[in-house]
Amino acid sequence: MTEEEKLMYDEAKKAFDQAYVPYSKFHVGAAVKTKDGKIFNGCNVENSSYGLTNCAERTAMFKAVSEGYTEFTSILVIGDTVGGCKPCGACRQVMTEFIKKDAPVYLTNTKGEIERYTMEQILPYSFSKEDL
Ligand code: THU
């Protein structure tokens, strides 16, 4: 891992530890980096009405957006998974709103393994504001 990746990994891991997951017990953490270098993290937050669960990636992005940051140069996700933790389809769609096609997406796990993709690779042919 590069120094930048490690910094994001550590932030995402802090959120992973805060995950509110009484139902699935499946912790996820995420961290996004803004274009001026600020890092926001987020965890998954479940609800007794299961469908209202908010994924870690969206928590991190919404925290940043609500603080006035809408352009992210990278995102990192961590889960206790075999290989990197994969973002769900809904999160990928929200990611395309704020992350450019060539920006890196780091999928990691608690063993410290990392898979590197681009936004375009994880959601090709996406619907975006350019289509409106
Ligand atoms: N989850 C995330 O936080 N991010 C994803 O991209 C996939 C799924 C969460 C939602 C739920 O709390 C748990 O993982 C099991 O689906």
mmCIF file of C-alpha atoms and ligand atoms in Angstrom:
data_model
loop_
_atom_site.group_PDB
_atom_site.id
_atom_site.type_symbol
_atom_site.label_atom_id
_atom_site.label_comp_id
_atom_site.label_asym_id
_atom_site.label_seq_id
_atom_site.Cartn_x
_atom_site.Cartn_y
_atom_site.Cartn_z
ATOM 1 C CA MET A 1 0.000 0.000 0.000
ATOM 2 C CA THR A 2 1.185 3.523 -0.744
ATOM 3 C CA GLU A 3 1.271 6.106 2.036
ATOM 4 C CA GLU A 4 -1.922 7.711 0.683
ATOM 5 C CA GLU A 5 -3.707 4.363 0.538
ATOM 6 C CA LYS A 6 -2.613 3.555 4.099
ATOM 7 C CA LEU A 7 -3.964 6.888 5.348
ATOM 8 C CA MET A 8 -7.337 6.208 3.747
ATOM 9 C CA TYR A 9 -7.281 2.598 4.908
ATOM 10 C CA ASP A 10 -6.756 3.671 8.527
ATOM 11 C CA GLU A 11 -9.629 6.175 8.301
ATOM 12 C CA ALA A 12 -11.942 3.602 6.726
ATOM 13 C CA LYS A 13 -10.953 1.069 9.400
ATOM 14 C CA LYS A 14 -11.956 3.520 12.154
ATOM 15 C CA ALA A 15 -15.413 3.756 10.588
ATOM 16 C CA PHE A 16 -15.498 -0.050 10.080
ATOM 17 C CA ASP A 17 -15.092 -0.381 13.850
ATOM 18 C CA GLN A 18 -18.083 1.960 14.390
ATOM 19 C CA ALA A 19 -20.428 0.084 12.018
ATOM 20 C CA TYR A 20 -23.962 -0.193 13.431
ATOM 21 C CA VAL A 21 -24.777 -3.725 12.321
ATOM 22 C CA PRO A 22 -26.951 -5.520 14.902
ATOM 23 C CA TYR A 23 -28.731 -7.508 12.159
ATOM 24 C CA SER A 24 -26.119 -8.596 9.615
ATOM 25 C CA LYS A 25 -23.066 -8.246 11.908
ATOM 26 C CA PHE A 26 -21.260 -7.399 8.660
ATOM 27 C CA HIS A 27 -19.064 -4.356 9.240
ATOM 28 C CA VAL A 28 -18.136 -2.097 6.320
ATOM 29 C CA GLY A 29 -16.057 1.074 6.387
ATOM 30 C CA ALA A 30 -15.290 3.579 3.641
ATOM 31 C CA ALA A 31 -13.193 6.683 3.137
ATOM 32 C CA VAL A 32 -13.350 9.305 0.406
ATOM 33 C CA LYS A 33 -10.686 11.890 -0.370
ATOM 34 C CA THR A 34 -11.730 15.351 -1.537
ATOM 35 C CA LYS A 35 -9.795 17.169 -4.246
ATOM 36 C CA ASP A 36 -8.195 19.395 -1.601
ATOM 37 C CA GLY A 37 -7.008 16.366 0.374
ATOM 38 C CA LYS A 38 -9.598 16.098 3.129
ATOM 39 C CA ILE A 39 -10.666 12.570 4.111
ATOM 40 C CA PHE A 40 -14.197 11.670 5.211
ATOM 41 C CA ASN A 41 -15.025 8.220 6.516
ATOM 42 C CA GLY A 42 -18.297 6.373 7.028
ATOM 43 C CA CYS A 43 -19.741 3.080 8.229
ATOM 44 C CA ASN A 44 -22.861 1.102 7.415
ATOM 45 C CA VAL A 45 -25.847 1.971 9.585
ATOM 46 C CA GLU A 46 -28.575 -0.668 9.763
ATOM 47 C CA ASN A 47 -32.200 -0.347 10.848
ATOM 48 C CA SER A 48 -34.849 -2.718 12.197
ATOM 49 C CA SER A 49 -36.679 -1.850 8.972
ATOM 50 C CA TYR A 50 -33.871 -3.546 7.017
ATOM 51 C CA GLY A 51 -34.340 -1.691 3.717
ATOM 52 C CA LEU A 52 -33.487 1.617 5.364
ATOM 53 C CA THR A 53 -29.891 0.526 5.909
ATOM 54 C CA ASN A 54 -27.295 3.025 4.706
ATOM 55 C CA CYS A 55 -24.107 1.544 3.281
ATOM 56 C CA ALA A 56 -20.679 2.703 4.434
ATOM 57 C CA GLU A 57 -19.770 4.228 1.058
ATOM 58 C CA ARG A 58 -22.877 6.394 0.981
ATOM 59 C CA THR A 59 -22.408 7.416 4.620
ATOM 60 C CA ALA A 60 -18.869 8.636 3.816
ATOM 61 C CA MET A 61 -19.979 10.470 0.664
ATOM 62 C CA PHE A 62 -23.009 12.062 2.311
ATOM 63 C CA LYS A 63 -20.925 13.230 5.275
ATOM 64 C CA ALA A 64 -18.550 14.961 2.824
ATOM 65 C CA VAL A 65 -21.325 16.454 0.691
ATOM 66 C CA SER A 66 -23.077 17.807 3.757
ATOM 67 C CA GLU A 67 -19.829 19.563 4.674
ATOM 68 C CA GLY A 68 -19.636 21.161 1.224
ATOM 69 C CA TYR A 69 -17.345 18.710 -0.642
ATOM 70 C CA THR A 70 -18.709 17.217 -3.865
ATOM 71 C CA GLU A 71 -15.605 16.034 -5.779
ATOM 72 C CA PHE A 72 -13.688 12.999 -4.600
ATOM 73 C CA THR A 73 -10.364 11.924 -6.089
ATOM 74 C CA SER A 74 -10.530 8.401 -4.657
ATOM 75 C CA ILE A 75 -12.548 6.080 -2.454
ATOM 76 C CA LEU A 76 -11.492 3.112 -0.318
ATOM 77 C CA VAL A 77 -13.777 0.406 1.077
ATOM 78 C CA ILE A 78 -12.962 -2.162 3.783
ATOM 79 C CA GLY A 79 -14.861 -5.276 4.834
ATOM 80 C CA ASP A 80 -14.080 -8.594 6.459
ATOM 81 C CA THR A 81 -14.143 -10.234 3.058
ATOM 82 C CA VAL A 82 -12.181 -12.649 0.906
ATOM 83 C CA GLY A 83 -10.458 -10.141 -1.363
ATOM 84 C CA GLY A 84 -11.560 -6.519 -1.438
ATOM 85 C CA CYS A 85 -15.024 -5.557 -0.200
ATOM 86 C CA LYS A 86 -17.219 -4.834 -3.225
ATOM 87 C CA PRO A 87 -19.566 -1.824 -3.253
ATOM 88 C CA CYS A 88 -23.210 -2.598 -3.972
ATOM 89 C CA GLY A 89 -24.900 -1.341 -7.132
ATOM 90 C CA ALA A 90 -26.667 1.539 -5.389
ATOM 91 C CA CYS A 91 -23.376 2.804 -3.939
ATOM 92 C CA ARG A 92 -21.653 2.521 -7.331
ATOM 93 C CA GLN A 93 -24.368 4.726 -8.841
ATOM 94 C CA VAL A 94 -23.980 7.335 -6.075
ATOM 95 C CA MET A 95 -20.176 7.157 -6.489
ATOM 96 C CA THR A 96 -20.477 8.108 -10.199
ATOM 97 C CA GLU A 97 -22.139 11.367 -9.141
ATOM 98 C CA PHE A 98 -19.043 12.565 -7.276
ATOM 99 C CA ILE A 99 -16.083 10.508 -8.594
ATOM 100 C CA LYS A 100 -14.577 10.877 -12.070
ATOM 101 C CA LYS A 101 -14.328 7.863 -14.393
ATOM 102 C CA ASP A 102 -10.519 7.562 -14.180
ATOM 103 C CA ALA A 103 -10.321 8.005 -10.377
ATOM 104 C CA PRO A 104 -9.042 5.075 -8.286
ATOM 105 C CA VAL A 105 -11.375 2.841 -6.280
ATOM 106 C CA TYR A 106 -9.576 0.787 -3.625
ATOM 107 C CA LEU A 107 -11.318 -2.344 -2.376
ATOM 108 C CA THR A 108 -9.682 -3.771 0.730
ATOM 109 C CA ASN A 109 -10.211 -6.174 3.584
ATOM 110 C CA THR A 110 -9.217 -6.536 7.226
ATOM 111 C CA LYS A 111 -6.121 -8.546 6.202
ATOM 112 C CA GLY A 112 -4.816 -5.427 4.467
ATOM 113 C CA GLU A 113 -5.255 -6.842 0.961
ATOM 114 C CA ILE A 114 -6.056 -4.247 -1.679
ATOM 115 C CA GLU A 115 -7.614 -4.410 -5.165
ATOM 116 C CA ARG A 116 -7.250 -1.349 -7.361
ATOM 117 C CA TYR A 117 -9.865 -0.371 -9.935
ATOM 118 C CA THR A 118 -11.088 2.803 -11.590
ATOM 119 C CA MET A 119 -14.586 4.196 -11.266
ATOM 120 C CA GLU A 120 -15.178 3.323 -14.939
ATOM 121 C CA GLN A 121 -14.162 -0.307 -14.331
ATOM 122 C CA ILE A 122 -16.562 -0.851 -11.454
ATOM 123 C CA LEU A 123 -19.507 0.877 -13.159
ATOM 124 C CA PRO A 124 -19.115 0.983 -16.930
ATOM 125 C CA TYR A 125 -21.804 2.531 -19.184
ATOM 126 C CA SER A 126 -23.186 4.428 -16.186
ATOM 127 C CA PHE A 127 -26.057 6.871 -16.199
ATOM 128 C CA SER A 128 -24.852 10.312 -15.165
ATOM 129 C CA LYS A 129 -25.650 14.028 -15.221
ATOM 130 C CA GLU A 130 -24.245 14.193 -18.792
ATOM 131 C CA ASP A 131 -27.169 12.032 -19.904
ATOM 132 C CA LEU A 132 -29.799 14.471 -18.659
HETATM 133 N N1 THU B 1 -23.022 -2.878 2.835
HETATM 134 C C1 THU B 1 -22.266 -1.733 2.761
HETATM 135 O O1 THU B 1 -22.100 -1.011 3.744
HETATM 136 N N2 THU B 1 -21.728 -1.417 1.565
HETATM 137 C C2 THU B 1 -21.895 -2.137 0.432
HETATM 138 O O2 THU B 1 -21.544 -1.692 -0.649
HETATM 139 C C3 THU B 1 -22.471 -3.478 0.522
HETATM 140 C C4 THU B 1 -23.275 -3.753 1.730
HETATM 141 C C5 THU B 1 -23.622 -3.219 4.125
HETATM 142 C C6 THU B 1 -25.114 -3.081 4.172
HETATM 143 C C7 THU B 1 -25.478 -4.018 5.292
HETATM 144 O O3 THU B 1 -25.369 -3.319 6.527
HETATM 145 C C8 THU B 1 -24.389 -5.084 5.273
HETATM 146 O O4 THU B 1 -23.350 -4.548 4.464
HETATM 147 C C9 THU B 1 -24.853 -6.414 4.703
HETATM 148 O O5 THU B 1 -25.460 -6.232 3.464
#
